[in-house]
Amino acid sequence: MALRDIKARIDATKKTKQITKAMEMVSAAALNRAEQNTKRFTPYMDKMQEVVTSIASGSRSARHPMLASRPIKKTGYFVITADRGLAGAYNSNVLRHVYRTINERHQSPDEYALIVVGKVGLNFFKRRNMTIIDSITGLPDQPSFADIKAIASKAVGLYANETFDELYMYYNHFVSAIQSELTERKVLPLTGFEGTVSSNAAYEYEPSEEEILEVLLPQYAESLIYGALLDAKAAEHASRMTAMRNATDNADDLIGQFTLTYNRERQAAITQEITEIVGGVAALE
Amino acid sequence: MRTLDVSVVTPDGPVFEGTAEMVSSKAKSGELGVLPGHIPLVAPLTISAVRVKQDGKTQYVAVSGGFIEVRPEKVTILAQAAELADEIEVNRAEAAKERAERRLAETNQSDLDQARAEYALRRAINRLDVAKHR
């Protein structure tokens, strides 16, 4: 390689490094805020959980379609991905798993329906001609509840009007800045209340348990979805940060190698020039 | 004088936390006033104003539904959206109201859209009402 070409590669790699470095820092800041969002959401979710549990486990009489399993004719899948790539295995992890699961569980496209968050997921399923009933893209980095409300209540509504008979959610759960965990969670029908003993005094219900469940359960299911989205966002920022850090490290390595080659070539050129001069002088004598 | 701990929480974080002598709200079954020592109670709320009385002053909070959980020393209101009277953006609420009214005026739409527009209108009107009490 000519000296000039090597020089150009070094410059190009340096520029790439600047970009990946900047993206790493942006993601780190976003991750920080995402963790704060989760913290702010926790009291709401905890309280919700507490009240729902005390009603659902406390009374045998309370019945609600969202608490009862029914025969499964169609399954809903709520898949959370990112709008952009450059986040390591973040998207492919979820998508590969969902794709495989659907192919294993269902023979025909009538047996499932997808609700997709994020451009990457939407394109993935569209290309494979899978049934998508709703999708949302372009969510902000720090989504508020209002951003997700429409699609969450639609998902819950589709269960209520029996478009599908169960709803699963797939997303990356944020474990730490360098680790996330693919999570499959059954949202509807709501389960997991049996056996949890509510510690508080029994409530009075005004006007009745059934009517409270009517308001409470959809709200609860929507918060489960919002909670998952916040979690997934944190995981997204974390994985983008890690991916960008790796890219920056790789760029450093490359720059090192190129610089070494560059210096070697330059030295070789100088040595050759000296040899030529010395040779030339010797020939004159 | 005995007081109650009051907190209004939404998915985007707590909106109000403090102590109060009395909390009044509008439940689906009617007006609901809570004093300290109330029996444990859960009730769904309408789109309305929650009034928190502390030191002779009343703080208004606009809530978009949700429900209220009462315990003898503590009242928790869980709503998908809530705003303090001082924090309501009147311009935005007015814009939302006009938008909802325009949508309601369109006749060629599904029941669902109609219901949604009506719901949006009620929320906007509620916010405007509450904003008057700042």
Short mmCIF file of C-alpha atoms in Angstrom, two decimals:
data_model
loop_
_atom_site.label_atom_id
_atom_site.label_comp_id
_atom_site.label_asym_id
_atom_site.label_seq_id
_atom_site.Cartn_x
_atom_site.Cartn_y
_atom_site.Cartn_z
CA MET A 1 0.00 0.00 0.00
CA ALA A 2 1.26 3.45 -0.80
CA LEU A 3 2.01 5.81 2.04
CA ARG A 4 -0.74 8.17 1.02
CA ASP A 5 -3.37 5.41 1.05
CA ILE A 6 -2.41 4.36 4.56
CA LYS A 7 -2.60 7.95 5.70
CA ALA A 8 -6.11 8.19 4.25
CA ARG A 9 -7.22 5.03 6.07
CA ILE A 10 -5.90 6.37 9.35
CA ASP A 11 -7.80 9.62 8.90
CA ALA A 12 -11.01 7.78 7.95
CA THR A 13 -10.77 5.48 10.96
CA LYS A 14 -10.16 8.45 13.24
CA LYS A 15 -13.34 10.08 11.98
CA THR A 16 -15.34 6.91 12.51
CA LYS A 17 -13.95 6.72 16.00
CA GLN A 18 -15.11 10.24 16.75
CA ILE A 19 -18.62 9.32 15.70
CA THR A 20 -18.80 6.09 17.65
CA LYS A 21 -17.33 7.82 20.67
CA ALA A 22 -19.99 10.52 20.49
CA MET A 23 -22.74 7.93 20.08
CA GLU A 24 -21.43 6.07 23.09
CA MET A 25 -21.65 9.18 25.22
CA VAL A 26 -25.11 10.06 23.97
CA SER A 27 -26.32 6.55 24.80
CA ALA A 28 -24.72 6.70 28.22
CA ALA A 29 -26.65 9.88 29.00
CA ALA A 30 -29.85 8.37 27.61
CA LEU A 31 -29.35 5.26 29.71
CA ASN A 32 -28.98 7.41 32.77
CA ARG A 33 -32.29 9.11 32.10
CA ALA A 34 -33.98 5.83 31.22
CA GLU A 35 -33.04 4.48 34.62
CA GLN A 36 -34.55 7.55 36.26
CA ASN A 37 -37.77 7.06 34.28
CA THR A 38 -38.00 3.51 35.55
CA LYS A 39 -37.47 4.76 39.07
CA ARG A 40 -40.28 7.27 38.70
CA PHE A 41 -42.61 4.63 37.32
CA THR A 42 -41.97 2.10 40.07
CA PRO A 43 -44.21 3.62 42.79
CA TYR A 44 -47.17 3.64 40.40
CA MET A 45 -46.61 0.04 39.36
CA ASP A 46 -46.08 -1.17 42.93
CA LYS A 47 -49.26 0.44 44.15
CA MET A 48 -51.19 -0.88 41.17
CA GLN A 49 -49.87 -4.37 41.79
CA GLU A 50 -50.82 -4.16 45.44
CA VAL A 51 -54.41 -3.14 44.80
CA VAL A 52 -54.96 -5.55 41.92
CA THR A 53 -53.51 -8.42 43.94
CA SER A 54 -55.64 -7.68 46.96
CA ILE A 55 -58.80 -7.65 44.86
CA ALA A 56 -57.98 -10.52 42.54
CA SER A 57 -56.69 -12.86 45.23
CA GLY A 58 -58.98 -11.75 48.00
CA SER A 59 -62.33 -12.48 46.52
CA ARG A 60 -63.59 -15.63 44.94
CA SER A 61 -66.64 -13.81 43.68
CA ALA A 62 -64.81 -11.31 41.48
CA ARG A 63 -64.78 -12.51 37.90
CA HIS A 64 -63.46 -10.64 34.95
CA PRO A 65 -62.62 -11.77 31.40
CA MET A 66 -59.07 -10.53 31.86
CA LEU A 67 -58.51 -12.92 34.73
CA ALA A 68 -60.01 -16.01 33.06
CA SER A 69 -58.30 -18.19 30.48
CA ARG A 70 -60.39 -19.09 27.47
CA PRO A 71 -59.77 -21.49 24.57
CA ILE A 72 -56.96 -20.16 22.40
CA LYS A 73 -57.91 -19.53 18.80
CA LYS A 74 -55.49 -16.71 18.17
CA THR A 75 -52.43 -15.47 20.02
CA GLY A 76 -51.23 -11.90 20.18
CA TYR A 77 -47.53 -11.07 20.26
CA PHE A 78 -46.34 -7.68 21.47
CA VAL A 79 -42.77 -7.23 20.30
CA ILE A 80 -40.56 -4.36 21.40
CA THR A 81 -37.60 -3.42 19.21
CA ALA A 82 -35.66 -0.23 18.47
CA ASP A 83 -36.07 2.24 15.63
CA ARG A 84 -32.42 2.07 14.72
CA GLY A 85 -29.69 -0.51 14.56
CA LEU A 86 -26.12 0.00 15.77
CA ALA A 87 -27.07 -1.56 19.05
CA GLY A 88 -25.28 -4.89 18.86
CA ALA A 89 -27.51 -7.92 19.08
CA TYR A 90 -30.33 -5.95 20.69
CA ASN A 91 -32.88 -6.26 17.87
CA SER A 92 -31.82 -9.55 16.33
CA ASN A 93 -32.02 -11.26 19.72
CA VAL A 94 -35.70 -10.51 20.11
CA LEU A 95 -36.66 -10.90 16.46
CA ARG A 96 -34.95 -14.23 15.95
CA HIS A 97 -36.62 -15.64 19.05
CA VAL A 98 -40.10 -14.38 18.17
CA TYR A 99 -39.78 -15.62 14.59
CA ARG A 100 -38.78 -19.08 15.72
CA THR A 101 -41.47 -19.23 18.40
CA ILE A 102 -44.22 -18.27 15.99
CA ASN A 103 -43.09 -20.80 13.41
CA GLU A 104 -43.03 -23.52 16.03
CA ARG A 105 -46.36 -22.72 17.59
CA HIS A 106 -48.52 -21.82 14.62
CA GLN A 107 -49.31 -23.49 11.34
CA SER A 108 -51.26 -20.73 9.65
CA PRO A 109 -51.09 -16.93 9.73
CA ASP A 110 -54.64 -16.85 11.11
CA GLU A 111 -53.47 -18.16 14.44
CA TYR A 112 -51.42 -15.17 15.51
CA ALA A 113 -51.22 -11.42 15.24
CA LEU A 114 -48.30 -9.11 15.86
CA ILE A 115 -48.14 -5.74 17.51
CA VAL A 116 -44.75 -4.24 16.85
CA VAL A 117 -42.87 -1.38 18.47
CA GLY A 118 -39.90 -0.04 16.53
CA LYS A 119 -38.91 0.31 12.87
CA VAL A 120 -36.45 -2.56 12.88
CA GLY A 121 -39.06 -5.04 14.03
CA LEU A 122 -41.70 -3.67 11.70
CA ASN A 123 -39.47 -4.06 8.64
CA PHE A 124 -38.39 -7.53 9.73
CA PHE A 125 -41.93 -8.88 9.98
CA LYS A 126 -43.17 -7.03 6.91
CA ARG A 127 -40.46 -8.58 4.79
CA ARG A 128 -41.55 -12.00 5.98
CA ASN A 129 -45.22 -11.26 5.25
CA MET A 130 -46.38 -11.85 8.79
CA THR A 131 -49.68 -10.60 10.16
CA ILE A 132 -49.13 -7.23 11.81
CA ILE A 133 -52.24 -5.62 13.26
CA ASP A 134 -50.64 -2.57 14.75
CA SER A 135 -47.29 -0.92 15.09
CA ILE A 136 -45.71 2.21 16.43
CA THR A 137 -42.41 3.73 15.35
CA GLY A 138 -40.51 6.87 16.13
CA LEU A 139 -40.96 6.71 19.89
CA PRO A 140 -38.76 9.24 21.68
CA ASP A 141 -35.72 8.04 23.60
CA GLN A 142 -37.49 8.79 26.85
CA PRO A 143 -41.10 7.81 26.15
CA SER A 144 -43.81 9.14 28.43
CA PHE A 145 -46.95 7.20 29.20
CA ALA A 146 -48.93 9.34 26.74
CA ASP A 147 -46.64 8.16 23.90
CA ILE A 148 -47.50 4.51 24.42
CA LYS A 149 -51.05 4.85 25.71
CA ALA A 150 -52.76 4.46 22.33
CA ILE A 151 -51.05 1.25 21.33
CA ALA A 152 -51.21 -0.23 24.83
CA SER A 153 -54.92 0.35 25.13
CA LYS A 154 -55.43 -1.00 21.63
CA ALA A 155 -53.59 -4.19 22.57
CA VAL A 156 -55.75 -4.55 25.67
CA GLY A 157 -58.87 -3.73 23.64
CA LEU A 158 -58.10 -6.41 21.06
CA TYR A 159 -57.98 -8.94 23.85
CA ALA A 160 -61.22 -7.65 25.33
CA ASN A 161 -63.08 -7.90 22.00
CA GLU A 162 -61.64 -11.41 21.52
CA THR A 163 -59.55 -10.67 18.45
CA PHE A 164 -56.95 -12.74 20.24
CA ASP A 165 -57.25 -14.88 23.33
CA GLU A 166 -53.88 -14.42 24.94
CA LEU A 167 -51.15 -11.82 24.71
CA TYR A 168 -47.42 -12.36 25.03
CA MET A 169 -44.82 -9.66 25.27
CA TYR A 170 -41.21 -9.98 24.05
CA TYR A 171 -38.49 -7.55 24.93
CA ASN A 172 -34.97 -7.21 26.27
CA HIS A 173 -34.92 -6.83 30.02
CA PHE A 174 -32.28 -4.44 31.31
CA VAL A 175 -29.99 -6.25 33.75
CA SER A 176 -26.95 -4.00 33.81
CA ALA A 177 -25.08 -1.67 31.48
CA ILE A 178 -23.36 -4.62 29.85
CA GLN A 179 -26.08 -7.23 30.07
CA SER A 180 -29.65 -7.59 28.96
CA GLU A 181 -31.91 -10.58 29.01
CA LEU A 182 -34.48 -11.66 26.46
CA THR A 183 -37.81 -11.82 28.25
CA GLU A 184 -41.06 -13.50 27.33
CA ARG A 185 -43.98 -12.45 29.43
CA LYS A 186 -47.62 -13.39 29.34
CA VAL A 187 -49.65 -10.22 29.79
CA LEU A 188 -53.20 -11.41 29.22
CA PRO A 189 -55.08 -13.14 30.69
CA LEU A 190 -53.59 -11.75 33.88
CA THR A 191 -52.17 -14.46 36.07
CA GLY A 192 -49.94 -14.88 39.05
CA PHE A 193 -52.23 -13.50 41.71
CA GLU A 194 -53.04 -16.86 43.26
CA GLY A 195 -51.06 -17.70 46.33
CA THR A 196 -49.87 -14.16 46.92
CA VAL A 197 -51.38 -13.20 50.23
CA SER A 198 -52.28 -9.57 50.49
CA SER A 199 -50.95 -8.13 53.71
CA ASN A 200 -53.38 -5.25 54.08
CA ALA A 201 -56.76 -5.02 55.60
CA ALA A 202 -59.60 -5.92 53.29
CA TYR A 203 -60.91 -2.98 51.31
CA GLU A 204 -64.40 -1.71 50.92
CA TYR A 205 -65.24 -1.47 47.25
CA GLU A 206 -67.26 1.39 45.96
CA PRO A 207 -69.54 0.60 44.13
CA SER A 208 -68.53 -3.07 43.67
CA GLU A 209 -65.51 -5.26 43.04
CA GLU A 210 -66.61 -6.04 39.51
CA GLU A 211 -66.87 -2.41 38.56
CA ILE A 212 -63.51 -1.63 40.03
CA LEU A 213 -61.92 -4.49 38.15
CA GLU A 214 -63.51 -3.04 35.03
CA VAL A 215 -61.44 0.13 35.47
CA LEU A 216 -58.44 -1.33 37.19
CA LEU A 217 -57.49 -4.30 35.03
CA PRO A 218 -57.15 -2.53 31.69
CA GLN A 219 -55.14 0.16 33.44
CA TYR A 220 -53.00 -2.50 35.05
CA ALA A 221 -52.38 -4.31 31.77
CA GLU A 222 -51.45 -1.02 30.11
CA SER A 223 -48.98 -0.26 32.85
CA LEU A 224 -47.41 -3.69 32.41
CA ILE A 225 -46.82 -2.79 28.78
CA TYR A 226 -45.46 0.66 29.64
CA GLY A 227 -43.18 -0.88 32.26
CA ALA A 228 -41.81 -3.31 29.69
CA LEU A 229 -41.23 -0.47 27.25
CA LEU A 230 -39.24 1.54 29.80
CA ASP A 231 -37.24 -1.56 30.61
CA ALA A 232 -36.61 -2.27 26.94
CA LYS A 233 -35.55 1.34 26.32
CA ALA A 234 -33.00 1.13 29.09
CA ALA A 235 -31.69 -2.11 27.60
CA GLU A 236 -31.56 -0.48 24.16
CA HIS A 237 -29.48 2.45 25.36
CA ALA A 238 -27.22 0.10 27.31
CA SER A 239 -26.65 -2.16 24.36
CA ARG A 240 -26.03 0.74 22.01
CA MET A 241 -23.54 2.14 24.48
CA THR A 242 -21.71 -1.19 24.70
CA ALA A 243 -21.74 -1.68 20.94
CA MET A 244 -20.36 1.80 20.41
CA ARG A 245 -17.71 1.32 23.03
CA ASN A 246 -16.57 -1.84 21.27
CA ALA A 247 -16.53 0.02 17.98
CA THR A 248 -14.43 2.77 19.50
CA ASP A 249 -11.99 0.22 20.93
CA ASN A 250 -11.76 -1.51 17.55
CA ALA A 251 -11.10 1.80 15.86
CA ASP A 252 -8.27 2.41 18.31
CA ASP A 253 -6.75 -0.98 17.47
CA LEU A 254 -7.03 -0.30 13.76
CA ILE A 255 -5.47 3.13 14.08
CA GLY A 256 -2.58 1.56 16.00
CA GLN A 257 -2.01 -1.07 13.33
CA PHE A 258 -2.22 1.41 10.48
CA THR A 259 0.14 3.80 12.20
CA LEU A 260 2.66 1.00 12.65
CA THR A 261 2.43 0.04 8.98
CA TYR A 262 2.66 3.70 8.00
CA ASN A 263 5.85 4.25 10.01
CA ARG A 264 7.39 1.05 8.70
CA GLU A 265 6.66 2.02 5.10
CA ARG A 266 8.02 5.49 5.63
CA GLN A 267 11.21 4.12 7.18
CA ALA A 268 11.57 1.67 4.29
CA ALA A 269 11.23 4.51 1.81
CA ILE A 270 13.88 6.58 3.61
CA THR A 271 16.25 3.62 3.86
CA GLN A 272 15.86 2.95 0.20
CA GLU A 273 16.54 6.56 -0.67
CA ILE A 274 19.75 6.56 1.39
CA THR A 275 20.86 3.29 -0.21
CA GLU A 276 20.29 4.84 -3.62
CA ILE A 277 22.26 7.96 -2.78
CA VAL A 278 25.10 5.94 -1.28
CA GLY A 279 25.03 3.67 -4.33
CA GLY A 280 25.08 6.69 -6.63
CA VAL A 281 28.04 8.26 -4.84
CA ALA A 282 29.94 4.94 -4.91
CA ALA A 283 29.41 4.70 -8.67
CA LEU A 284 30.90 8.20 -9.20
CA GLU A 285 34.10 7.45 -7.33
CA MET B 1 -55.44 18.10 64.14
CA ARG B 2 -55.15 14.72 62.49
CA THR B 3 -53.89 14.63 58.94
CA LEU B 4 -53.67 12.26 56.01
CA ASP B 5 -50.73 11.49 53.75
CA VAL B 6 -51.78 12.12 50.20
CA SER B 7 -50.02 11.06 47.04
CA VAL B 8 -51.11 11.30 43.45
CA VAL B 9 -49.03 9.01 41.25
CA THR B 10 -48.95 8.54 37.49
CA PRO B 11 -46.81 6.30 35.28
CA ASP B 12 -44.58 9.32 34.63
CA GLY B 13 -43.91 9.85 38.32
CA PRO B 14 -45.56 11.31 41.41
CA VAL B 15 -47.52 14.52 40.76
CA PHE B 16 -48.37 15.45 44.30
CA GLU B 17 -47.19 14.32 47.71
CA GLY B 18 -48.07 15.92 50.99
CA THR B 19 -50.31 15.90 54.02
CA ALA B 20 -53.87 17.11 54.14
CA GLU B 21 -56.83 17.52 56.43
CA MET B 22 -59.27 16.36 53.84
CA VAL B 23 -59.37 14.98 50.33
CA SER B 24 -62.44 15.33 48.12
CA SER B 25 -62.83 13.58 44.83
CA LYS B 26 -65.50 12.58 42.41
CA ALA B 27 -65.90 8.82 42.24
CA LYS B 28 -68.04 7.06 39.65
CA SER B 29 -70.69 6.52 42.29
CA GLY B 30 -70.68 10.14 43.43
CA GLU B 31 -68.82 12.75 45.43
CA LEU B 32 -66.35 11.21 47.88
CA GLY B 33 -64.82 13.12 50.77
CA VAL B 34 -62.13 11.47 52.86
CA LEU B 35 -61.11 12.50 56.38
CA PRO B 36 -58.35 10.89 58.47
CA GLY B 37 -59.36 7.53 59.90
CA HIS B 38 -61.48 6.51 56.97
CA ILE B 39 -62.00 2.76 56.48
CA PRO B 40 -59.92 1.13 53.71
CA LEU B 41 -61.64 1.77 50.42
CA VAL B 42 -61.04 1.52 46.71
CA ALA B 43 -63.12 3.44 44.19
CA PRO B 44 -62.77 4.37 40.51
CA LEU B 45 -62.70 8.11 39.77
CA THR B 46 -64.24 10.10 36.96
CA ILE B 47 -62.37 12.66 34.89
CA SER B 48 -62.52 15.39 37.48
CA ALA B 49 -60.74 17.57 39.98
CA VAL B 50 -59.35 16.17 43.20
CA ARG B 51 -59.31 18.74 45.99
CA VAL B 52 -56.71 18.45 48.70
CA LYS B 53 -57.29 20.69 51.70
CA GLN B 54 -54.21 21.65 53.68
CA ASP B 55 -53.81 24.50 56.19
CA GLY B 56 -57.06 26.06 55.11
CA LYS B 57 -55.99 26.20 51.48
CA THR B 58 -57.22 23.94 48.73
CA GLN B 59 -54.97 22.44 46.12
CA TYR B 60 -56.70 21.31 42.92
CA VAL B 61 -55.42 18.38 40.89
CA ALA B 62 -56.90 17.40 37.53
CA VAL B 63 -57.07 13.63 37.10
CA SER B 64 -58.03 11.69 33.99
CA GLY B 65 -59.91 8.85 35.65
CA GLY B 66 -57.94 6.25 37.53
CA PHE B 67 -58.89 5.31 41.05
CA ILE B 68 -58.46 6.20 44.68
CA GLU B 69 -57.16 3.92 47.39
CA VAL B 70 -57.97 4.99 50.92
CA ARG B 71 -56.39 3.75 54.14
CA PRO B 72 -56.85 5.28 57.57
CA GLU B 73 -53.67 7.41 57.37
CA LYS B 74 -53.02 7.48 53.67
CA VAL B 75 -54.78 8.28 50.42
CA THR B 76 -53.24 7.21 47.12
CA ILE B 77 -54.64 8.26 43.78
CA LEU B 78 -53.50 6.27 40.78
CA ALA B 79 -54.24 7.94 37.47
CA GLN B 80 -52.81 7.58 33.98
CA ALA B 81 -52.47 11.34 33.84
CA ALA B 82 -52.73 14.04 36.50
CA GLU B 83 -51.74 17.68 36.72
CA LEU B 84 -51.61 20.28 39.47
CA ALA B 85 -53.68 23.37 38.81
CA ASP B 86 -50.53 25.53 38.59
CA GLU B 87 -48.90 23.25 36.05
CA ILE B 88 -51.68 23.03 33.51
CA GLU B 89 -50.82 24.58 30.18
CA VAL B 90 -54.00 26.44 29.37
CA ASN B 91 -53.08 26.99 25.71
CA ARG B 92 -52.52 23.33 25.13
CA ALA B 93 -55.73 22.39 26.90
CA GLU B 94 -57.65 24.87 24.80
CA ALA B 95 -56.10 23.55 21.60
CA ALA B 96 -57.00 20.01 22.67
CA LYS B 97 -60.55 21.11 23.34
CA GLU B 98 -60.93 22.69 19.92
CA ARG B 99 -59.43 19.68 18.23
CA ALA B 100 -61.82 17.35 20.04
CA GLU B 101 -64.80 19.53 19.17
CA ARG B 102 -63.81 19.61 15.52
CA ARG B 103 -63.53 15.85 15.49
CA LEU B 104 -66.88 15.43 17.17
CA ALA B 105 -68.45 17.63 14.50
CA GLU B 106 -67.30 15.28 11.75
CA THR B 107 -70.11 12.84 11.18
CA ASN B 108 -68.47 10.20 9.05
CA GLN B 109 -66.52 8.35 11.68
CA SER B 110 -66.68 5.16 13.67
CA ASP B 111 -68.16 4.88 17.14
CA LEU B 112 -64.70 4.29 18.53
CA ASP B 113 -63.32 7.54 17.13
CA GLN B 114 -66.41 9.32 18.35
CA ALA B 115 -65.93 7.93 21.85
CA ARG B 116 -62.27 8.81 21.79
CA ALA B 117 -62.95 12.41 20.77
CA GLU B 118 -65.57 12.71 23.48
CA TYR B 119 -63.13 11.41 26.04
CA ALA B 120 -60.47 13.87 24.88
CA LEU B 121 -62.98 16.72 25.09
CA ARG B 122 -63.96 15.81 28.65
CA ARG B 123 -60.32 15.73 29.68
CA ALA B 124 -59.60 19.10 28.10
CA ILE B 125 -62.63 20.72 29.74
CA ASN B 126 -61.62 19.25 33.08
CA ARG B 127 -58.12 20.66 32.75
CA LEU B 128 -59.47 24.09 31.86
CA ASP B 129 -61.83 24.01 34.85
CA VAL B 130 -59.07 23.06 37.22
CA ALA B 131 -56.75 25.69 35.79
CA LYS B 132 -59.17 28.36 37.00
CA HIS B 133 -58.31 27.47 40.59
CA ARG B 134 -54.69 28.38 40.58
#
